[in-house]
Amino acid sequence: MVRGRQEARRPHGELVADVLAVLWASAEPMTAQEVKGALRQDLARTTVATILARLHEKGTLDRTRPGRSFAYAPVADAAGLAAGRMRRELEKEPQRDLVLKRFVSSLSADDEDVLRSLLIAAENEPLPASEESAEDPVEDPAGAEEG
């Protein structure tokens, strides 16, 4: 009997991915019971509640309490979560330049082109006013140089 259960187990992370997909598809935060119903799988509500609580602890989900139960909503879309994972991995490494070099060298030509165009676009974007004033000293519009 145990053997049959092991064969029926889903791959690691599949249920989490299914839960996140349900939340991304929803316009509103959802309770564990609502997520369980949307999954249309034979799961205990406590299983779904545990997944939601763990994702909240990791910072993947926001949690509110509109009634008796917590309701959860994703803090980012799938691309945002992947980017966050990439950033956290990079932050762990003391030789960031080497990690980035190895990453870039493993990209396909198409991905290199996309990355290059994104970097150029980011370089040409004006900074928001709050960041601009923090990085650049205020210049005298009349001209600071006197001769």
Coordinates of N, CA and C in Angstrom, one line a residue:
M1 N 0.8 -1.2 0.0 CA 0.0 0.0 0.0 C 0.9 1.3 0.0
V2 N 1.9 1.3 0.8 CA 2.8 2.4 0.8 C 3.5 2.6 -0.6
R3 N 3.8 1.5 -1.2 CA 4.4 1.5 -2.5 C 3.5 2.3 -3.5
G4 N 2.2 2.0 -3.5 CA 1.3 2.7 -4.4 C 1.3 4.2 -4.2
R5 N 1.3 4.6 -2.9 CA 1.3 6.0 -2.5 C 2.6 6.7 -3.1
Q6 N 3.7 6.0 -3.0 CA 5.0 6.7 -3.4 C 4.9 6.9 -4.9
E7 N 4.4 5.9 -5.7 CA 4.3 6.1 -7.1 C 3.3 7.2 -7.5
A8 N 2.3 7.5 -6.7 CA 1.3 8.5 -7.0 C 1.8 9.9 -6.6
R9 N 2.9 10.0 -5.9 CA 3.4 11.3 -5.4 C 3.8 12.2 -6.6
R10 N 3.5 13.4 -6.5 CA 3.8 14.4 -7.6 C 5.2 14.8 -7.5
P11 N 5.8 15.3 -8.6 CA 7.2 15.8 -8.5 C 7.3 17.0 -7.5
H12 N 8.5 17.1 -6.9 CA 8.7 18.2 -6.0 C 8.4 19.6 -6.6
G13 N 7.6 20.4 -5.9 CA 7.3 21.7 -6.4 C 6.1 21.8 -7.3
E14 N 5.6 20.7 -7.8 CA 4.5 20.8 -8.7 C 3.2 21.3 -8.0
L15 N 2.9 20.9 -6.8 CA 1.8 21.4 -6.1 C 1.9 22.9 -5.8
V16 N 3.1 23.3 -5.4 CA 3.4 24.8 -5.2 C 3.2 25.5 -6.5
A17 N 3.7 25.0 -7.6 CA 3.5 25.7 -8.9 C 2.0 25.8 -9.2
D18 N 1.2 24.7 -8.9 CA -0.2 24.8 -9.2 C -0.9 25.8 -8.3
V19 N -0.5 25.9 -7.1 CA -1.1 26.9 -6.1 C -0.8 28.3 -6.6
L20 N 0.4 28.5 -7.0 CA 0.8 29.9 -7.5 C 0.0 30.2 -8.8
A21 N -0.2 29.2 -9.7 CA -0.9 29.4 -10.9 C -2.3 29.9 -10.6
V22 N -3.0 29.2 -9.6 CA -4.3 29.6 -9.3 C -4.4 31.0 -8.7
L23 N -3.4 31.4 -7.9 CA -3.4 32.7 -7.3 C -3.1 33.8 -8.4
W24 N -2.2 33.5 -9.3 CA -1.9 34.4 -10.4 C -3.1 34.7 -11.3
A25 N -4.0 33.6 -11.5 CA -5.1 33.7 -12.3 C -6.3 34.5 -11.6
S26 N -6.2 34.6 -10.3 CA -7.3 35.3 -9.6 C -7.0 36.8 -9.5
A27 N -8.1 37.5 -9.6 CA -8.1 39.0 -9.5 C -8.1 39.4 -8.0
E28 N -8.4 38.5 -7.1 CA -8.6 38.8 -5.7 C -7.8 37.8 -4.8
P29 N -7.4 38.2 -3.6 CA -6.7 37.2 -2.7 C -7.7 36.1 -2.5
M30 N -7.1 34.9 -2.2 CA -7.9 33.7 -2.0 C -7.6 33.0 -0.7
T31 N -8.6 32.4 -0.1 CA -8.4 31.6 1.1 C -7.9 30.2 0.7
A32 N -7.4 29.4 1.7 CA -7.0 28.1 1.4 C -8.1 27.2 0.8
Q33 N -9.3 27.4 1.3 CA -10.5 26.7 0.9 C -10.8 27.0 -0.6
E34 N -10.7 28.3 -1.0 CA -10.9 28.7 -2.3 C -9.8 28.2 -3.3
V35 N -8.6 28.2 -2.8 CA -7.5 27.6 -3.6 C -7.7 26.2 -3.8
K36 N -8.0 25.5 -2.7 CA -8.3 24.0 -2.8 C -9.4 23.7 -3.8
G37 N -10.5 24.5 -3.8 CA -11.6 24.3 -4.8 C -11.1 24.6 -6.2
A38 N -10.3 25.6 -6.4 CA -9.8 25.9 -7.8 C -8.8 24.9 -8.3
L39 N -8.1 24.2 -7.4 CA -7.2 23.2 -7.9 C -7.9 21.9 -8.4
R40 N -9.1 21.7 -7.9 CA -9.9 20.5 -8.4 C -9.1 19.2 -8.2
Q41 N -8.4 19.1 -7.1 CA -7.7 17.9 -6.8 C -8.1 17.4 -5.4
D42 N -7.9 16.1 -5.1 CA -8.2 15.5 -3.8 C -7.2 15.9 -2.8
L43 N -7.3 17.1 -2.3 CA -6.3 17.5 -1.3 C -7.0 18.0 0.0
A44 N -6.3 17.8 1.1 CA -6.9 18.4 2.4 C -6.7 19.9 2.4
R45 N -7.6 20.6 3.0 CA -7.5 22.0 3.1 C -6.3 22.4 3.9
T46 N -5.9 21.6 4.8 CA -4.7 21.8 5.7 C -3.4 21.7 4.8
T47 N -3.4 20.9 3.8 CA -2.3 20.8 2.9 C -2.1 22.1 2.2
V48 N -3.2 22.6 1.6 CA -3.1 23.8 0.9 C -2.8 25.0 1.8
A49 N -3.4 25.0 3.0 CA -3.1 26.0 4.0 C -1.6 26.1 4.4
T50 N -1.0 24.9 4.5 CA 0.4 24.8 4.8 C 1.3 25.4 3.7
I51 N 0.9 25.0 2.5 CA 1.7 25.6 1.3 C 1.6 27.1 1.3
L52 N 0.4 27.6 1.5 CA 0.2 29.0 1.5 C 0.9 29.7 2.6
A53 N 0.9 29.1 3.8 CA 1.6 29.7 4.9 C 3.2 29.7 4.7
R54 N 3.7 28.7 4.1 CA 5.1 28.6 3.8 C 5.5 29.6 2.7
L55 N 4.7 29.8 1.7 CA 4.9 30.8 0.7 C 4.9 32.2 1.2
H56 N 4.0 32.4 2.2 CA 3.9 33.7 2.9 C 5.2 33.9 3.7
E57 N 5.7 32.9 4.4 CA 6.9 33.1 5.2 C 8.1 33.4 4.3
K58 N 8.1 32.8 3.1 CA 9.2 33.1 2.2 C 9.1 34.4 1.5
G59 N 8.0 35.1 1.7 CA 7.8 36.4 1.0 C 7.2 36.4 -0.4
T60 N 6.8 35.2 -0.8 CA 6.2 35.0 -2.1 C 4.7 35.5 -2.1
L61 N 4.0 35.4 -1.0 CA 2.6 35.8 -1.0 C 2.4 36.8 0.1
D62 N 1.5 37.7 -0.2 CA 0.9 38.6 0.9 C -0.2 37.9 1.5
R63 N -0.5 38.3 2.8 CA -1.6 37.7 3.5 C -2.4 38.7 4.2
T64 N -3.7 38.6 4.0 CA -4.7 39.5 4.7 C -5.7 38.7 5.5
R65 N -6.4 39.3 6.4 CA -7.5 38.5 7.1 C -8.8 39.3 7.0
P66 N -9.4 39.1 5.8 CA -10.7 39.8 5.6 C -11.9 39.3 6.4
G67 N -11.8 38.1 6.9 CA -12.8 37.4 7.7 C -12.2 36.5 8.7
R68 N -12.7 35.3 8.8 CA -12.1 34.4 9.8 C -10.9 33.7 9.2
S69 N -10.7 33.6 7.9 CA -9.6 32.9 7.3 C -8.6 33.9 6.7
F70 N -7.4 33.5 6.6 CA -6.4 34.3 5.8 C -6.7 34.2 4.3
A71 N -6.4 35.3 3.6 CA -6.5 35.3 2.2 C -5.1 35.6 1.6
Y72 N -4.7 35.0 0.6 CA -3.4 35.1 0.0 C -3.4 35.7 -1.4
A73 N -2.4 36.5 -1.7 CA -2.2 37.0 -3.1 C -0.7 37.0 -3.3
P74 N -0.3 36.7 -4.6 CA 1.1 36.8 -4.9 C 1.7 38.2 -4.9
V75 N 3.0 38.3 -4.5 CA 3.6 39.6 -4.5 C 4.2 40.0 -5.8
A76 N 4.4 39.0 -6.7 CA 4.9 39.2 -8.0 C 4.4 38.1 -9.0
D77 N 4.5 38.4 -10.3 CA 4.1 37.4 -11.3 C 5.3 36.4 -11.4
A78 N 5.1 35.4 -12.3 CA 6.1 34.3 -12.4 C 7.4 34.9 -12.8
A79 N 7.5 35.8 -13.7 CA 8.8 36.4 -14.1 C 9.4 37.2 -13.0
G80 N 8.6 37.9 -12.2 CA 9.2 38.6 -11.0 C 9.7 37.6 -10.0
L81 N 9.1 36.5 -9.8 CA 9.6 35.5 -8.8 C 10.9 34.9 -9.3
A82 N 11.0 34.6 -10.6 CA 12.2 34.0 -11.2 C 13.3 35.0 -11.1
A83 N 13.0 36.3 -11.4 CA 14.1 37.3 -11.3 C 14.5 37.5 -9.8
G84 N 13.6 37.4 -8.9 CA 14.0 37.5 -7.5 C 14.9 36.3 -7.1
R85 N 14.6 35.1 -7.5 CA 15.5 34.0 -7.2 C 16.8 34.2 -7.8
M86 N 16.9 34.7 -9.0 CA 18.2 34.9 -9.7 C 19.0 35.9 -8.9
R87 N 18.3 37.0 -8.5 CA 19.0 38.1 -7.7 C 19.5 37.6 -6.4
R88 N 18.7 36.8 -5.7 CA 19.2 36.2 -4.4 C 20.4 35.3 -4.6
E89 N 20.3 34.5 -5.6 CA 21.5 33.6 -5.9 C 22.8 34.4 -6.2
L90 N 22.6 35.5 -6.9 CA 23.7 36.3 -7.3 C 24.3 37.0 -6.0
E91 N 23.4 37.4 -5.1 CA 23.8 38.1 -3.9 C 24.6 37.2 -3.0
K92 N 24.4 35.9 -3.1 CA 25.1 35.0 -2.2 C 26.6 34.8 -2.6
E93 N 26.9 35.2 -3.8 CA 28.3 34.9 -4.4 C 29.2 36.1 -4.2
P94 N 30.4 35.8 -3.6 CA 31.4 36.9 -3.5 C 32.0 37.4 -4.8
Q95 N 32.0 36.5 -5.8 CA 32.6 36.9 -7.1 C 31.5 37.1 -8.1
R96 N 30.7 38.1 -7.9 CA 29.5 38.4 -8.7 C 29.9 38.5 -10.2
D97 N 31.0 39.2 -10.5 CA 31.4 39.4 -11.9 C 31.7 38.0 -12.6
L98 N 32.3 37.1 -11.9 CA 32.5 35.8 -12.4 C 31.2 35.0 -12.7
V99 N 30.3 35.1 -11.7 CA 29.0 34.5 -11.9 C 28.3 35.0 -13.1
L100 N 28.2 36.4 -13.2 CA 27.6 37.0 -14.3 C 28.2 36.6 -15.7
K101 N 29.6 36.5 -15.7 CA 30.3 36.2 -16.9 C 29.9 34.8 -17.3
R102 N 29.9 33.8 -16.3 CA 29.5 32.5 -16.7 C 28.1 32.4 -17.1
F103 N 27.2 33.1 -16.5 CA 25.8 33.1 -16.9 C 25.6 33.6 -18.3
V104 N 26.3 34.7 -18.6 CA 26.2 35.3 -20.0 C 26.7 34.4 -21.0
S105 N 27.9 33.7 -20.7 CA 28.5 32.8 -21.7 C 27.6 31.6 -21.9
S106 N 26.7 31.3 -21.0 CA 25.8 30.1 -21.2 C 24.5 30.5 -22.0
L107 N 24.3 31.7 -22.3 CA 23.1 32.1 -23.0 C 23.1 31.8 -24.4
S108 N 21.9 31.6 -25.0 CA 21.9 31.4 -26.5 C 22.1 32.8 -27.1
A109 N 22.3 32.8 -28.4 CA 22.6 34.1 -29.1 C 21.3 35.0 -29.0
D110 N 20.1 34.4 -29.1 CA 18.9 35.1 -29.0 C 18.8 35.8 -27.6
D111 N 19.1 35.0 -26.6 CA 19.0 35.5 -25.2 C 20.0 36.6 -25.0
E112 N 21.2 36.5 -25.6 CA 22.2 37.5 -25.5 C 21.7 38.8 -26.1
D113 N 21.1 38.7 -27.2 CA 20.6 39.9 -27.9 C 19.5 40.5 -27.1
V114 N 18.6 39.8 -26.5 CA 17.6 40.3 -25.6 C 18.2 41.0 -24.4
L115 N 19.2 40.3 -23.8 CA 19.8 40.9 -22.6 C 20.5 42.2 -23.0
R116 N 21.2 42.2 -24.1 CA 21.9 43.4 -24.6 C 20.9 44.6 -24.8
S117 N 19.8 44.3 -25.4 CA 18.9 45.4 -25.7 C 18.2 45.9 -24.4
L118 N 18.0 45.0 -23.4 CA 17.4 45.4 -22.1 C 18.4 46.3 -21.4
L119 N 19.7 45.9 -21.4 CA 20.7 46.7 -20.7 C 20.8 48.1 -21.4
I120 N 20.8 48.2 -22.7 CA 20.8 49.5 -23.4 C 19.6 50.3 -23.0
A121 N 18.4 49.7 -23.0 CA 17.2 50.4 -22.7 C 17.2 50.9 -21.3
A122 N 17.7 50.1 -20.4 CA 17.8 50.5 -18.9 C 18.8 51.6 -18.8
E123 N 19.9 51.6 -19.5 CA 20.9 52.7 -19.5 C 20.3 54.0 -19.9
N124 N 19.4 54.0 -20.9 CA 18.8 55.2 -21.5 C 17.6 55.7 -20.8
E125 N 17.1 54.9 -19.9 CA 15.9 55.3 -19.1 C 16.3 56.4 -18.1
P126 N 15.5 57.5 -18.0 CA 15.8 58.5 -17.0 C 15.5 57.9 -15.6
L127 N 16.2 58.3 -14.7 CA 16.0 57.9 -13.3 C 14.8 58.6 -12.8
P128 N 14.0 58.0 -11.9 CA 12.9 58.7 -11.2 C 13.5 59.9 -10.4
A129 N 12.7 60.9 -10.2 CA 13.2 62.1 -9.6 C 13.8 61.9 -8.2
S130 N 13.3 61.0 -7.4 CA 13.8 60.7 -6.1 C 15.2 60.1 -6.2
E131 N 15.5 59.2 -7.2 CA 16.8 58.6 -7.3 C 17.8 59.6 -8.0
E132 N 17.3 60.4 -8.9 CA 18.2 61.3 -9.6 C 18.7 62.3 -8.6
S133 N 17.9 62.9 -7.7 CA 18.4 63.9 -6.8 C 19.4 63.3 -5.8
A134 N 19.2 62.0 -5.5 CA 20.1 61.3 -4.5 C 21.5 61.0 -5.1
E135 N 21.5 60.9 -6.4 CA 22.8 60.5 -7.0 C 23.6 61.7 -7.6
D136 N 22.9 62.7 -8.1 CA 23.5 63.8 -8.7 C 23.3 65.1 -7.9
P137 N 24.4 65.8 -7.6 CA 24.3 67.0 -6.9 C 23.5 68.0 -7.7
V138 N 22.8 68.9 -7.0 CA 22.0 69.9 -7.7 C 23.0 70.9 -8.3
E139 N 22.8 71.2 -9.6 CA 23.7 72.2 -10.2 C 23.0 73.5 -10.3
D140 N 23.9 74.5 -10.3 CA 23.4 75.9 -10.3 C 23.0 76.2 -11.8
P141 N 21.7 76.5 -12.1 CA 21.3 76.7 -13.4 C 22.0 77.9 -14.1
A142 N 22.5 78.8 -13.4 CA 23.2 80.0 -14.0 C 24.6 79.7 -14.3
G143 N 25.1 78.5 -13.9 CA 26.4 78.1 -14.2 C 27.3 78.3 -12.9
A144 N 27.9 77.3 -12.5 CA 28.7 77.4 -11.2 C 30.1 77.9 -11.4
E145 N 30.5 77.8 -12.7 CA 31.9 78.2 -12.9 C 32.0 79.7 -13.0
E146 N 33.0 80.3 -12.4 CA 33.3 81.7 -12.5 C 34.7 81.8 -12.8
G147 N 35.0 82.7 -13.7 CA 36.4 82.8 -14.1 C 37.0 84.0 -13.8

